[in-house]
Amino acid sequence: MNTLQFLVIGKNQEILDTLKRIIENNEGWKAAIQTDENSCYDVIRNNDIDVVLLSSGLDEQFEKDIKVFCKNLEKEVKIIDHYGGGSGLLKNEVYTLFPNLQP
């Protein structure tokens, strides 16, 4: 796998835009951002999402529900709880899930 498709979910548009930029600074990494919790399920179901990245401002119940939803899909979708820490932390979180992508 050389390409990763991210869905970044959160409530702060500025943070989401920053995360999208950081993600897409990596070759082969693409990101969609979403602030509407209800439509996230269809986005995941209807697209080839590899990683759901949970950002700040989300309801705790939604976070639990989206994790269960992803776990029960036929395709594997990994979850990252990311609440800050910079681009280095984000890369380490991704490489932990996908060690074959480490440079």
CSV table of C-alpha atoms in Angstrom, one decimal:
chain,number,residue,atom,x,y,z
A,1,MET,CA,0.0,0.0,0.0
A,2,ASN,CA,1.6,3.2,-1.1
A,3,THR,CA,-1.4,5.5,-0.9
A,4,LEU,CA,-3.4,6.3,2.3
A,5,GLN,CA,-6.8,7.9,2.3
A,6,PHE,CA,-7.7,9.7,5.4
A,7,LEU,CA,-11.0,11.1,6.7
A,8,VAL,CA,-10.3,13.7,9.3
A,9,ILE,CA,-13.3,14.4,11.5
A,10,GLY,CA,-13.5,17.3,13.9
A,11,LYS,CA,-15.2,20.6,14.8
A,12,ASN,CA,-12.5,23.2,14.4
A,13,GLN,CA,-12.2,24.1,10.7
A,14,GLU,CA,-8.7,25.7,11.1
A,15,ILE,CA,-7.3,22.6,12.8
A,16,LEU,CA,-8.9,20.4,10.1
A,17,ASP,CA,-7.3,22.5,7.4
A,18,THR,CA,-4.0,22.2,9.1
A,19,LEU,CA,-4.2,18.5,9.5
A,20,LYS,CA,-5.2,18.1,5.8
A,21,ARG,CA,-2.1,20.2,4.8
A,22,ILE,CA,0.2,18.1,7.1
A,23,ILE,CA,-1.2,14.8,5.8
A,24,GLU,CA,-1.0,15.8,2.2
A,25,ASN,CA,2.6,16.9,2.6
A,26,ASN,CA,3.4,13.2,2.6
A,27,GLU,CA,3.7,11.5,-0.8
A,28,GLY,CA,0.7,9.4,-1.5
A,29,TRP,CA,-1.3,10.5,1.5
A,30,LYS,CA,-4.7,12.2,0.8
A,31,ALA,CA,-7.2,13.6,3.2
A,32,ALA,CA,-10.8,14.6,3.2
A,33,ILE,CA,-12.1,16.6,6.1
A,34,GLN,CA,-15.6,16.4,7.7
A,35,THR,CA,-17.3,18.5,10.4
A,36,ASP,CA,-20.7,16.8,10.2
A,37,GLU,CA,-20.7,13.7,12.4
A,38,ASN,CA,-23.8,12.3,10.8
A,39,SER,CA,-22.5,12.2,7.2
A,40,CYS,CA,-19.2,10.6,8.2
A,41,TYR,CA,-20.7,7.1,8.1
A,42,ASP,CA,-21.7,7.5,4.4
A,43,VAL,CA,-18.3,8.9,3.5
A,44,ILE,CA,-16.6,5.9,5.1
A,45,ARG,CA,-19.0,3.4,3.6
A,46,ASN,CA,-18.8,4.9,0.1
A,47,ASN,CA,-15.1,5.7,-0.2
A,48,ASP,CA,-11.8,3.9,0.1
A,49,ILE,CA,-10.9,5.3,3.5
A,50,ASP,CA,-7.9,3.7,5.2
A,51,VAL,CA,-7.7,5.9,8.3
A,52,VAL,CA,-10.3,7.9,10.3
A,53,LEU,CA,-8.5,10.6,12.2
A,54,LEU,CA,-10.5,11.9,15.1
A,55,SER,CA,-9.7,15.5,15.9
A,56,SER,CA,-10.9,17.9,18.7
A,57,GLY,CA,-14.4,18.9,19.5
A,58,LEU,CA,-16.2,15.6,18.9
A,59,ASP,CA,-18.9,14.2,21.1
A,60,GLU,CA,-17.7,11.3,23.2
A,61,GLN,CA,-20.6,9.1,22.2
A,62,PHE,CA,-19.9,9.8,18.5
A,63,GLU,CA,-16.3,8.8,19.0
A,64,LYS,CA,-17.4,5.5,20.5
A,65,ASP,CA,-20.0,4.9,17.8
A,66,ILE,CA,-17.7,5.7,14.8
A,67,LYS,CA,-15.1,3.3,16.3
A,68,VAL,CA,-17.6,0.5,16.5
A,69,PHE,CA,-18.9,1.3,13.0
A,70,CYS,CA,-15.4,1.1,11.5
A,71,LYS,CA,-14.6,-2.1,13.4
A,72,ASN,CA,-17.7,-3.8,11.9
A,73,LEU,CA,-17.0,-2.9,8.3
A,74,GLU,CA,-15.9,-5.6,5.9
A,75,LYS,CA,-12.9,-3.4,4.9
A,76,GLU,CA,-10.3,-2.5,7.4
A,77,VAL,CA,-10.4,1.1,8.5
A,78,LYS,CA,-8.0,2.2,11.2
A,79,ILE,CA,-8.7,4.9,13.8
A,80,ILE,CA,-6.4,7.5,15.2
A,81,ASP,CA,-7.4,9.6,18.2
A,82,HIS,CA,-5.4,12.7,17.4
A,83,TYR,CA,-5.8,15.8,19.6
A,84,GLY,CA,-2.6,17.7,18.8
A,85,GLY,CA,1.1,17.3,19.2
A,86,GLY,CA,2.4,18.3,15.8
A,87,SER,CA,3.3,16.6,12.5
A,88,GLY,CA,5.9,14.4,14.1
A,89,LEU,CA,3.4,12.8,16.4
A,90,LEU,CA,0.9,12.3,13.6
A,91,LYS,CA,3.5,10.6,11.4
A,92,ASN,CA,4.4,8.3,14.3
A,93,GLU,CA,0.8,7.5,14.9
A,94,VAL,CA,0.4,6.6,11.2
A,95,TYR,CA,3.6,4.6,11.0
A,96,THR,CA,2.5,2.6,14.1
A,97,LEU,CA,-0.6,1.5,12.2
A,98,PHE,CA,1.3,1.0,8.9
A,99,PRO,CA,4.9,0.1,9.7
A,100,ASN,CA,5.5,-0.9,6.1
A,101,LEU,CA,5.2,2.7,5.1
A,102,GLN,CA,8.1,3.9,7.2
A,103,PRO,CA,10.9,5.5,5.1
